[in-house]
Short mmCIF file of C-alpha atoms in Angstrom, two decimals:
data_model
loop_
_atom_site.label_atom_id
_atom_site.label_comp_id
_atom_site.label_asym_id
_atom_site.label_seq_id
_atom_site.Cartn_x
_atom_site.Cartn_y
_atom_site.Cartn_z
CA MET P 299 32.30 82.64 -12.53
CA ASP P 300 30.73 85.60 -10.53
CA LEU P 301 27.31 84.15 -10.53
CA PRO P 302 25.51 85.07 -7.19
CA SER P 303 26.62 82.26 -4.88
CA ASN P 304 24.71 80.80 -1.93
CA ASP P 305 26.84 78.18 -0.33
CA LEU P 306 28.52 80.52 2.01
CA SER P 307 26.91 82.06 5.52
CA MET P 308 26.20 85.16 2.93
CA ILE P 309 24.42 85.89 -0.07
CA HIS P 310 27.39 87.40 -2.25
CA ARG P 311 29.17 87.46 -5.81
CA PHE P 312 32.81 86.52 -6.14
CA SER P 313 34.78 87.68 -9.32
CA PRO P 314 38.04 85.78 -9.13
CA ALA P 315 41.23 87.55 -9.65
CA SER P 316 42.67 87.94 -13.33
CA ALA P 317 46.03 89.79 -11.93
CA GLU P 318 48.34 88.17 -9.75
CA GLY P 319 49.25 89.98 -6.29
CA LEU P 320 46.67 92.23 -5.97
CA ALA P 321 44.75 92.28 -1.96
CA PRO P 322 41.41 91.54 -2.88
CA LEU P 323 38.68 93.62 -2.40
CA LEU P 324 35.50 93.18 -0.06
CA LEU P 325 32.73 95.59 -1.57
CA LEU P 326 30.12 96.72 0.99
CA HIS P 327 27.14 98.51 -0.58
CA GLY P 328 24.73 101.03 1.22
CA THR P 329 21.39 100.89 2.34
CA GLY P 330 19.24 99.91 -0.30
CA GLY P 331 22.04 98.04 -2.47
CA ASP P 332 22.93 94.78 -3.20
CA GLU P 333 25.74 92.56 -3.68
CA THR P 334 25.78 93.70 -7.37
CA ASP P 335 26.34 97.39 -7.00
CA LEU P 336 29.92 97.76 -6.10
CA LEU P 337 31.41 95.16 -8.72
CA PRO P 338 32.02 97.58 -11.36
CA LEU P 339 33.87 100.25 -9.12
CA GLY P 340 35.73 97.26 -7.59
CA GLY P 341 37.09 96.67 -11.05
CA LEU P 342 38.34 100.27 -11.61
CA LEU P 343 39.42 100.71 -8.14
CA SER P 344 41.93 97.38 -8.60
CA PRO P 345 42.06 96.14 -11.76
CA GLY P 346 42.74 92.63 -11.90
CA ALA P 347 41.76 91.81 -8.07
CA ALA P 348 39.77 89.64 -6.87
CA LEU P 349 36.35 91.00 -5.45
CA LEU P 350 34.03 89.39 -2.90
CA SER P 351 31.08 91.44 -2.52
CA PRO P 352 28.04 90.26 0.11
CA ARG P 353 24.52 91.31 0.56
CA GLY P 354 23.68 92.38 4.18
CA ARG P 355 20.97 90.53 6.00
CA ILE P 356 19.35 93.05 7.35
CA LEU P 357 16.08 94.19 5.72
CA GLU P 358 14.53 97.72 6.29
CA ASN P 359 11.30 98.60 4.29
CA GLY P 360 12.66 96.32 1.60
CA MET P 361 16.30 97.52 1.44
CA PRO P 362 19.32 95.40 2.55
CA ARG P 363 21.32 96.78 5.09
CA PHE P 364 24.49 95.17 6.91
CA PHE P 365 22.71 96.14 10.43
CA ARG P 366 19.60 97.42 12.05
CA ARG P 367 19.38 101.16 13.25
CA LEU P 368 17.30 102.85 15.52
CA ALA P 369 16.75 106.03 13.72
CA GLU P 370 19.27 107.44 10.55
CA GLY P 371 22.29 108.09 12.06
CA VAL P 372 21.33 106.18 15.58
CA PHE P 373 22.83 102.55 15.40
CA ASP P 374 21.01 99.41 17.36
CA GLU P 375 24.85 98.80 18.76
CA ALA P 376 24.48 95.30 19.71
CA ASP P 377 23.17 94.14 16.20
CA LEU P 378 25.93 95.91 14.62
CA ARG P 379 28.57 93.84 16.96
CA LEU P 380 26.76 90.88 15.90
CA ARG P 381 26.33 91.36 12.11
CA ALA P 382 30.13 92.78 12.22
CA ARG P 383 31.04 89.06 13.55
CA GLU P 384 28.83 87.42 11.05
CA LEU P 385 30.80 89.26 8.22
CA GLY P 386 33.93 88.65 9.88
CA ALA P 387 32.82 84.66 9.72
CA PHE P 388 31.95 84.84 6.07
CA ILE P 389 35.11 86.57 5.75
CA GLU P 390 37.26 83.47 6.58
CA GLU P 391 35.09 81.14 4.95
CA ALA P 392 35.29 82.75 1.72
CA ARG P 393 38.89 83.19 2.20
CA GLU P 394 39.38 79.17 2.88
CA HIS P 395 37.00 78.67 0.32
CA HIS P 396 38.31 80.79 -2.68
CA GLY P 397 42.02 80.73 -1.45
CA LEU P 398 42.23 84.01 -0.77
CA ASP P 399 44.72 86.51 0.79
CA ARG P 400 43.23 89.13 3.56
CA PRO P 401 41.07 91.58 1.73
CA ILE P 402 40.64 95.17 2.17
CA ALA P 403 37.44 96.88 2.68
CA VAL P 404 35.84 99.03 0.12
CA GLY P 405 32.47 100.25 2.05
CA PHE P 406 30.22 103.18 0.80
CA SER P 407 27.80 104.68 3.69
CA ASN P 408 25.98 101.89 5.87
CA GLY P 409 29.09 99.55 4.04
CA ALA P 410 31.18 101.42 5.40
CA ASN P 411 30.18 101.86 8.89
CA ILE P 412 29.84 98.15 9.25
CA ALA P 413 33.67 98.49 7.76
CA SER P 414 34.70 100.40 10.38
CA ALA P 415 33.10 98.68 13.05
CA LEU P 416 34.94 95.50 11.63
CA MET P 417 37.98 96.99 11.75
CA MET P 418 37.41 97.94 15.43
CA LEU P 419 36.49 94.43 16.60
CA ALA P 420 38.43 92.54 14.78
CA PRO P 421 41.60 94.14 12.73
CA GLU P 422 43.00 90.59 11.96
CA THR P 423 40.15 89.94 9.53
CA LEU P 424 41.04 92.88 7.00
CA ALA P 425 44.27 94.33 5.50
CA GLY P 426 42.93 97.76 4.91
CA ALA P 427 39.71 99.68 4.58
CA VAL P 428 38.32 102.44 2.21
CA LEU P 429 35.59 104.13 3.83
CA ILE P 430 33.52 106.38 1.75
CA ARG P 431 30.98 108.53 3.81
CA ALA P 432 31.48 106.22 6.91
CA MET P 433 30.66 107.47 10.84
CA VAL P 434 31.24 106.85 14.28
CA PRO P 435 29.97 103.22 14.60
CA PHE P 436 30.10 102.83 18.39
CA ALA P 437 29.42 105.33 21.00
CA GLU P 438 32.20 104.06 23.33
CA PRO P 439 34.69 102.60 20.80
CA PRO P 440 36.16 99.19 21.92
CA GLU P 441 40.40 98.97 22.86
CA PHE P 442 41.49 97.86 19.14
CA ASP P 443 45.01 97.30 17.37
CA LEU P 444 45.77 98.48 13.70
CA GLN P 445 49.32 99.26 14.22
CA GLY P 446 50.04 99.94 10.44
CA LYS P 447 46.96 99.28 8.80
CA PRO P 448 45.56 101.58 5.79
CA VAL P 449 42.64 103.14 6.09
CA LEU P 450 41.45 105.72 3.74
CA LEU P 451 38.03 107.95 4.97
CA LEU P 452 36.57 109.79 2.32
CA SER P 453 33.96 112.32 3.91
CA GLY P 454 31.45 114.36 2.32
CA GLY P 455 31.79 118.40 3.21
CA MET P 456 28.80 119.06 2.57
CA ASP P 457 27.11 115.47 3.74
CA PRO P 458 23.62 116.02 5.04
CA ILE P 459 23.75 112.54 6.72
CA VAL P 460 27.41 112.39 8.38
CA PRO P 461 28.39 116.00 10.64
CA ALA P 462 31.77 117.15 9.86
CA GLU P 463 32.49 116.51 13.61
CA ASN P 464 31.35 112.66 13.32
CA ALA P 465 33.98 111.84 10.55
CA ALA P 466 36.81 113.80 12.34
CA ARG P 467 36.00 111.93 15.71
CA LEU P 468 36.18 108.45 13.54
CA ALA P 469 39.54 109.63 11.96
CA ARG P 470 40.73 110.57 15.18
CA GLN P 471 39.70 107.13 16.62
CA PHE P 472 41.21 105.38 13.94
CA GLN P 473 44.40 107.53 14.54
CA ALA P 474 44.33 106.52 18.24
CA GLY P 475 44.18 102.86 17.37
CA GLY P 476 47.69 102.95 15.22
CA ALA P 477 45.88 102.69 11.93
CA THR P 478 47.94 104.53 8.94
CA LEU P 479 45.08 106.63 8.23
CA THR P 480 44.27 109.23 5.25
CA HIS P 481 41.19 111.32 5.98
CA GLU P 482 40.28 113.78 2.89
CA THR P 483 36.95 115.80 2.84
CA LEU P 484 35.74 116.23 -0.74
CA PRO P 485 33.51 119.43 -1.43
CA THR P 486 30.54 117.20 -1.95
CA GLY P 487 27.79 115.45 -0.28
CA HIS P 488 26.72 111.91 0.42
CA GLY P 489 26.22 110.49 -2.91
CA LEU P 490 29.75 108.56 -4.25
CA GLY P 491 31.57 110.48 -7.01
CA GLN P 492 33.99 110.42 -9.26
CA MET P 493 36.51 112.04 -6.78
CA ASP P 494 36.19 109.16 -4.59
CA LEU P 495 37.05 106.89 -7.29
CA ALA P 496 39.97 108.82 -8.71
CA ILE P 497 41.45 108.95 -4.73
CA ALA P 498 40.53 105.58 -3.98
CA ARG P 499 42.05 104.32 -6.99
CA GLU P 500 45.53 105.98 -6.23
CA TRP P 501 45.77 105.29 -2.54
CA LEU P 502 44.61 101.66 -3.65
CA ALA P 503 47.92 101.51 -5.93
CA ALA P 504 50.29 103.43 -3.56
CA SER P 505 49.37 101.79 -0.01
CA PHE P 506 49.08 98.01 -1.25
CA ALA P 507 51.88 98.29 -4.04
CA MET W 367 3.62 133.92 -24.25
CA SER W 368 5.23 131.02 -22.88
CA GLN W 369 7.62 128.64 -25.25
CA HIS W 370 7.25 125.03 -24.48
CA GLY W 371 9.28 121.90 -25.92
CA ILE W 372 12.50 120.54 -25.30
CA HIS W 373 14.86 122.92 -22.80
CA HIS W 374 18.09 120.45 -22.70
CA VAL W 375 19.23 117.03 -23.00
CA THR W 376 21.69 115.04 -20.70
CA ALA W 377 23.58 112.26 -21.34
CA ILE W 378 26.38 110.39 -19.95
CA ALA W 379 29.77 109.91 -21.91
CA GLY W 380 32.79 108.64 -21.62
CA PRO W 381 36.38 110.45 -21.98
CA ALA W 382 35.52 114.03 -21.61
CA SER W 383 38.59 115.31 -23.99
CA ARG W 384 36.81 112.95 -26.60
CA ASN W 385 33.71 114.38 -25.80
CA VAL W 386 34.36 118.20 -26.67
CA GLY W 387 36.24 117.07 -29.70
CA PHE W 388 33.23 115.01 -30.93
CA TYR W 389 30.38 118.14 -30.34
CA THR W 390 32.80 120.89 -31.16
CA ARG W 391 34.99 119.80 -34.04
CA THR W 392 32.79 117.26 -36.03
CA LEU W 393 29.06 118.45 -35.14
CA GLY W 394 30.45 122.04 -34.59
CA LEU W 395 28.39 122.92 -31.73
CA ARG W 396 29.44 125.73 -29.25
CA LEU W 397 30.84 124.68 -26.19
CA VAL W 398 28.24 126.95 -24.23
CA LYS W 399 29.43 125.98 -20.29
CA ARG W 400 32.02 124.15 -18.83
CA THR W 401 30.97 123.56 -14.89
CA VAL W 402 31.08 120.17 -13.18
CA ASN W 403 27.89 118.24 -11.57
CA PHE W 404 26.63 119.97 -8.92
CA ASP W 405 25.60 116.43 -6.98
CA ASP W 406 29.35 115.16 -8.12
CA PRO W 407 32.03 117.71 -8.48
CA GLY W 408 34.46 115.78 -9.38
CA THR W 409 32.58 115.16 -12.55
CA TRP W 410 32.44 117.81 -15.66
CA HIS W 411 29.34 118.82 -17.19
CA LEU W 412 29.56 120.24 -20.19
CA TYR W 413 27.11 122.04 -22.33
CA TYR W 414 26.76 122.34 -25.98
CA GLY W 415 24.61 124.53 -28.15
CA ASP W 416 23.96 127.45 -30.34
CA GLU W 417 25.75 130.57 -30.16
CA ALA W 418 23.67 131.71 -27.19
CA GLY W 419 22.93 128.55 -25.81
CA ALA W 420 19.20 129.36 -26.22
CA PRO W 421 16.45 126.67 -24.86
CA GLY W 422 15.57 123.91 -27.49
CA THR W 423 19.72 123.52 -28.59
CA ILE W 424 21.52 122.81 -25.28
CA LEU W 425 22.93 118.89 -25.23
CA THR W 426 24.71 118.36 -22.26
CA PHE W 427 27.26 115.66 -21.09
CA PHE W 428 28.24 114.05 -17.67
CA PRO W 429 31.64 112.57 -19.30
CA TRP W 430 32.93 109.53 -16.82
CA GLU W 431 36.20 108.52 -17.58
CA HIS W 432 35.62 105.07 -16.96
CA ALA W 433 32.05 105.07 -17.97
CA ALA W 434 30.80 101.52 -19.17
CA PRO W 435 28.91 101.38 -22.22
CA GLY W 436 24.83 101.43 -21.87
CA ARG W 437 22.13 99.69 -23.27
CA LEU W 438 18.73 101.19 -25.00
CA GLY W 439 15.64 99.46 -23.48
CA VAL W 440 12.44 100.38 -22.66
CA GLY W 441 11.64 103.99 -20.54
CA GLU W 442 14.75 105.23 -22.26
CA THR W 443 15.44 108.18 -24.62
CA GLN W 444 15.89 106.39 -27.80
CA GLU W 445 17.22 109.15 -29.93
CA THR W 446 18.16 112.91 -29.66
CA VAL W 447 17.58 114.63 -33.31
CA PHE W 448 19.11 118.06 -34.41
CA ARG W 449 17.61 120.46 -37.32
CA VAL W 450 19.90 121.36 -40.27
CA PRO W 451 19.01 123.32 -43.47
CA GLU W 452 17.39 121.37 -46.00
CA GLY W 453 20.60 121.18 -48.47
CA ALA W 454 22.93 120.47 -45.62
CA ILE W 455 22.52 116.75 -45.47
CA GLY W 456 24.59 115.73 -48.35
CA TYR W 457 27.58 118.05 -46.54
CA TRP W 458 26.70 115.91 -43.48
CA THR W 459 26.91 112.53 -45.20
CA HIS W 460 30.46 113.86 -46.71
CA ARG W 461 31.41 115.25 -42.98
CA PHE W 462 30.61 111.61 -41.43
CA LEU W 463 32.60 110.04 -44.09
CA GLU W 464 35.76 111.76 -44.19
CA LYS W 465 35.43 111.78 -39.96
CA GLY W 466 34.75 108.17 -39.90
CA VAL W 467 31.69 108.98 -38.04
CA ALA W 468 29.23 105.43 -37.80
CA PHE W 469 26.02 106.82 -39.80
CA ASP W 470 22.73 105.01 -41.61
CA PRO W 471 21.40 105.04 -45.03
CA ILE W 472 18.97 108.33 -45.27
CA ASP W 473 15.84 107.60 -44.10
CA LYS W 474 12.25 109.42 -44.57
CA ARG W 475 10.38 110.09 -41.10
CA PHE W 476 7.00 111.63 -41.28
CA GLY W 477 7.99 112.98 -44.51
CA GLU W 478 11.16 114.29 -43.70
CA THR W 479 15.05 113.37 -44.52
CA VAL W 480 16.99 111.77 -41.76
CA LEU W 481 20.72 110.98 -41.03
CA ALA W 482 21.00 109.02 -37.89
CA PHE W 483 24.32 108.53 -36.55
CA ARG W 484 26.03 107.69 -33.73
CA ASP W 485 28.50 109.63 -31.46
CA PRO W 486 31.94 108.08 -30.01
CA ASP W 487 30.30 106.53 -27.15
CA GLY W 488 27.31 104.73 -29.33
CA MET W 489 24.92 107.69 -28.44
CA ARG W 490 21.76 107.41 -30.76
CA LEU W 491 21.49 111.05 -32.53
CA ALA W 492 20.60 112.18 -35.95
CA LEU W 493 19.87 115.24 -38.18
CA VAL W 494 16.28 116.46 -39.74
CA ALA W 495 16.44 118.43 -42.54
CA VAL W 496 14.38 121.45 -41.72
CA PRO W 497 12.71 123.94 -44.69
CA GLY W 498 13.41 127.31 -43.62
CA ALA W 499 16.22 126.59 -40.95
CA GLU W 500 18.68 127.94 -43.26
CA ALA W 501 17.29 131.77 -42.64
CA GLU W 502 18.18 131.09 -38.93
CA PRO W 503 21.69 132.07 -37.50
CA GLY W 504 24.07 128.81 -36.95
CA TRP W 505 27.04 129.63 -35.06
CA SER W 506 29.87 129.49 -37.45
CA ALA W 507 33.03 129.69 -35.62
CA GLY W 508 34.00 126.03 -35.19
CA GLU W 509 34.91 123.79 -38.59
CA VAL W 510 31.23 123.39 -39.73
CA PRO W 511 30.17 126.57 -42.43
CA ALA W 512 27.01 128.34 -41.16
CA GLU W 513 24.79 127.61 -44.15
CA HIS W 514 25.00 123.64 -42.95
CA ALA W 515 25.31 124.66 -39.07
CA ILE W 516 23.18 122.45 -36.56
CA ARG W 517 20.22 124.66 -35.81
CA GLY W 518 19.27 123.49 -32.17
CA PHE W 519 16.75 120.06 -31.29
CA HIS W 520 14.32 119.00 -33.97
CA SER W 521 13.20 116.44 -30.91
CA VAL W 522 14.03 113.46 -28.97
CA SER W 523 12.07 109.97 -29.49
CA LEU W 524 11.51 107.74 -26.44
CA LEU W 525 11.26 104.18 -26.44
CA LEU W 526 8.24 103.02 -24.63
CA GLU W 527 5.94 100.27 -23.51
CA GLU W 528 2.93 102.20 -24.50
CA ALA W 529 2.33 105.95 -25.64
CA ALA W 530 -0.95 107.13 -24.31
CA PRO W 531 0.36 107.37 -20.48
CA THR W 532 3.59 109.77 -21.41
CA GLY W 533 1.82 111.63 -23.99
CA ALA W 534 -1.24 112.55 -21.49
CA VAL W 535 1.86 114.15 -19.65
CA LEU W 536 3.16 115.80 -22.76
CA THR W 537 -0.11 116.93 -23.76
CA ASP W 538 -1.58 117.94 -20.39
CA VAL W 539 1.39 119.34 -18.74
CA LEU W 540 4.20 120.43 -21.27
CA GLY W 541 2.33 121.81 -23.79
CA PHE W 542 2.14 119.49 -26.37
CA ALA W 543 -0.77 118.26 -28.80
CA GLN W 544 -0.58 114.97 -30.30
CA GLY W 545 -0.18 114.34 -33.68
CA ALA W 546 0.14 111.99 -36.75
CA THR W 547 1.04 108.11 -36.30
CA GLU W 548 3.20 106.49 -38.12
CA GLY W 549 3.92 102.32 -37.62
CA SER W 550 4.85 102.34 -33.94
CA VAL W 551 5.74 106.11 -33.85
CA THR W 552 3.65 108.80 -32.34
CA ARG W 553 4.60 112.30 -32.73
CA PHE W 554 3.71 114.92 -30.28
CA GLN W 555 4.73 118.81 -31.27
CA VAL W 556 4.22 121.65 -29.59
CA PRO W 557 2.25 124.28 -31.51
CA GLY W 558 4.29 126.95 -33.28
CA THR W 559 7.31 125.85 -31.80
CA ALA W 560 10.35 125.08 -34.44
CA MET W 561 12.82 124.78 -32.21
CA GLY W 562 12.80 121.30 -29.81
CA GLY W 563 9.22 121.52 -30.22
CA ILE W 564 8.84 117.47 -31.08
CA VAL W 565 8.72 114.24 -29.13
CA ASP W 566 8.34 111.39 -31.02
CA ILE W 567 7.00 107.91 -28.70
CA ARG W 568 7.65 104.45 -30.02
CA ALA W 569 5.45 101.96 -28.16
CA VAL W 570 7.32 98.42 -28.44
CA GLY W 571 5.49 96.85 -25.78
CA GLY W 572 7.66 94.91 -23.64
CA PHE W 573 11.24 94.94 -24.08
CA LEU W 574 14.91 95.05 -22.53
CA LYS W 575 14.97 97.08 -19.54
CA PRO W 576 17.71 99.91 -20.51
CA ARG W 577 21.14 100.24 -18.72
CA PRO W 578 22.34 103.42 -17.77
CA GLY W 579 26.28 104.16 -19.14
CA ALA W 580 28.01 105.94 -21.56
CA GLY W 581 25.93 107.14 -25.00
CA THR W 582 22.52 106.76 -22.82
CA VAL W 583 20.46 109.90 -22.31
CA HIS W 584 20.37 110.72 -18.38
CA HIS W 585 16.89 113.16 -18.74
CA VAL W 586 15.15 115.08 -21.29
CA ALA W 587 13.98 118.83 -19.80
CA PHE W 588 11.58 120.81 -20.80
CA ARG W 589 10.85 124.46 -20.78
CA ALA W 590 8.66 126.60 -18.32
CA ALA W 591 9.34 130.45 -18.94
CA ASP W 592 9.74 130.96 -14.98
CA ASP W 593 9.28 129.81 -11.73
CA ALA W 594 5.40 130.27 -11.57
CA GLU W 595 4.97 128.39 -14.63
CA GLU W 596 7.43 125.49 -13.49
CA ALA W 597 5.17 126.05 -10.23
CA ALA W 598 2.00 125.14 -11.96
CA MET W 599 3.30 122.27 -14.18
CA ALA W 600 4.11 120.42 -11.03
CA GLN W 601 0.60 121.21 -9.54
CA LYS W 602 -1.07 119.45 -13.05
CA LEU W 603 1.29 116.53 -12.78
CA ARG W 604 0.48 115.92 -8.73
CA GLU W 605 -3.29 116.80 -9.32
CA ASN W 606 -4.02 115.29 -13.06
CA HIS W 607 -1.27 112.50 -13.12
CA ARG W 608 -0.47 111.71 -9.33
CA ILE W 609 3.04 112.41 -9.94
CA ALA W 610 5.32 113.89 -7.59
CA THR W 611 8.29 115.87 -8.39
CA THR W 612 11.27 116.75 -6.58
CA GLU W 613 12.06 120.16 -4.91
CA GLN W 614 13.02 122.84 -7.04
CA LYS W 615 16.82 122.86 -7.48
CA ASP W 616 18.80 125.59 -8.34
CA ARG W 617 21.20 124.61 -11.45
CA ASN W 618 22.33 128.19 -11.48
CA TYR W 619 21.32 128.91 -15.46
CA PHE W 620 18.14 127.20 -14.81
CA ARG W 621 15.99 126.23 -12.18
CA SER W 622 14.93 122.84 -12.01
CA ILE W 623 12.26 119.86 -10.87
CA TYR W 624 12.69 116.66 -11.78
CA PHE W 625 10.34 113.60 -12.06
CA ARG W 626 10.03 110.44 -13.52
CA GLU W 627 7.16 110.05 -16.44
CA PRO W 628 4.98 107.25 -16.38
CA GLY W 629 7.16 105.16 -19.01
CA HIS W 630 9.62 105.59 -16.87
CA VAL W 631 11.88 108.33 -18.74
CA LEU W 632 13.44 111.01 -16.32
CA PHE W 633 12.04 114.12 -17.06
CA GLU W 634 13.16 117.61 -15.98
CA ILE W 635 11.16 120.92 -16.12
CA ALA W 636 13.76 123.63 -16.44
CA THR W 637 13.15 127.67 -16.31
CA ASP W 638 14.38 129.65 -19.17
CA GLN W 639 15.60 132.05 -16.69
CA PRO W 640 18.21 133.08 -16.24
CA GLY W 641 20.50 131.45 -19.07
CA PHE W 642 23.99 130.99 -19.50
CA ALA W 643 25.00 134.58 -19.80
CA VAL W 644 24.70 134.62 -15.90
CA ASP W 645 27.65 134.04 -14.72
CA GLU W 646 29.87 135.21 -17.73
CA ALA W 647 29.47 137.67 -20.99
CA PRO W 648 28.05 135.97 -24.01
CA ALA W 649 31.29 136.52 -25.83
CA ALA W 650 33.34 134.60 -23.75
CA LEU W 651 30.66 131.80 -22.81
CA GLY W 652 32.17 128.25 -22.19
CA GLN W 653 35.92 129.44 -22.11
CA ALA W 654 36.49 129.28 -18.18
CA LEU W 655 35.32 126.46 -15.67
CA LYS W 656 32.41 128.04 -14.04
CA LEU W 657 31.28 127.09 -10.39
CA PRO W 658 28.22 128.12 -8.71
CA ASP W 659 28.67 129.81 -5.38
CA PHE W 660 28.82 126.77 -2.94
CA LEU W 661 31.75 125.35 -4.47
CA GLU W 662 33.38 128.38 -5.09
CA GLY W 663 35.71 127.86 -2.33
CA HIS W 664 36.59 124.38 -3.27
CA ARG W 665 38.16 125.42 -6.63
CA SER W 666 41.67 124.19 -6.72
CA ARG W 667 40.60 121.18 -5.38
CA ILE W 668 37.78 120.27 -7.97
CA GLU W 669 40.21 122.10 -10.89
CA GLY W 670 43.18 119.49 -9.41
CA HIS W 671 40.61 116.25 -9.95
CA LEU W 672 38.85 117.12 -13.53
CA PRO W 673 40.41 115.41 -16.28
CA SER W 674 41.79 117.60 -19.26
CA LEU W 675 39.39 118.63 -22.00
CA GLY W 676 41.76 119.20 -24.65
CA GLU W 677 41.24 121.76 -26.89
CA PRO W 678 37.66 122.79 -27.68
CA ALA W 679 37.41 124.14 -31.28
#
């Protein structure tokens, strides 16, 4: 059942729920990853939940991404807006096609950045988000209302790509937008680690019980 | 004179407490260092070795509580082999039966007696009876009597498409000489080095690709005496083999560079200096969580996340 599926607007994998009452996870890979990357992680984070994992449509030197950037840490914001809308449309299609509830986004790096953008541009699309090593998506954030939506932001205290100030600014933006934010800075770099997994797993269980 | 050969082998394991129990109790190795993966401080990095954690005796693990099992494939370390005294194979066969450890019938390879077995994650290991090993000191503070105790590494075997390109790196850069071939296996050996002095290459042509996970080797590290020798090895890799290494990384107990050898196995070159006694006394090795300076300020956070190790032997 979780073979690559191309009958929706984005290449993706879908793994149906094997337990009831769990929000689906929308898995968003980092630069150079693909739709298979985060499936095992999704299974660990919320065992039994449906998993929806699209592949980013942009290619940068052969590496899939979810939106264009002009340089490391400098986003093409027009493209980001377009791609976030496309991702939102894909989520709606997939929900209808598979009969899914609103998903919780779990994004790493580039995937976390498009999840942030989507939360800000179309808050109704997602039930919440786990953002691992995310940075501020827009120089001027749009007005948005995330009243009561749970957001977990996991930053790396030694992350060479996302400065601490940038992560703190993103946290302030989510708080100002009304999200129920948990922001933790871990003693690690940009890479995804076991600590991220353990914290995200507990947070998901506590926030979506 | 510089010593060459294997410095350490690092593998991925499942639950940490099970890993500690198997290697300290069942195999009787000393836990010589408990620290974290410097690149992922929520993960233990456990080092097992002889009494001092001498180069050539060190097997290390990244235990992941939820690791999926890996799968052996081409471009991967097939087996990690320890040396035991010649008369010890009977003891170990009996011990594996008693402890429920999966093992293969005793085999002969290159004229030596081999007992292949698996750890709880399915990692491929073996004991080779080595004449003269009984005269070397064995760690006896565990359950295994010193006369039968493991004496460091004998060898690793690599499952590769072809032997020659990797063999060229072993001989030109890492101090090995090409030895005999038996079936599809060619032996490379460091002249005059007993501990960890052998790499066997099993050339199998096209075969499945490996899948990293529990029970698979992450990398094999080879010895350099010091920074200068390591830098010279990196230069040879670059100039003679067109292989670029990473920059040097400080692993506290050794300083390392990494590269993919031509057969795709991740190799490391690690300095013998400064060794494991750099941050705790030799008698107290492995008893406390040791962190590098850049993580010391996060100790309570890290301790709060690391899974329990149970009680090592």
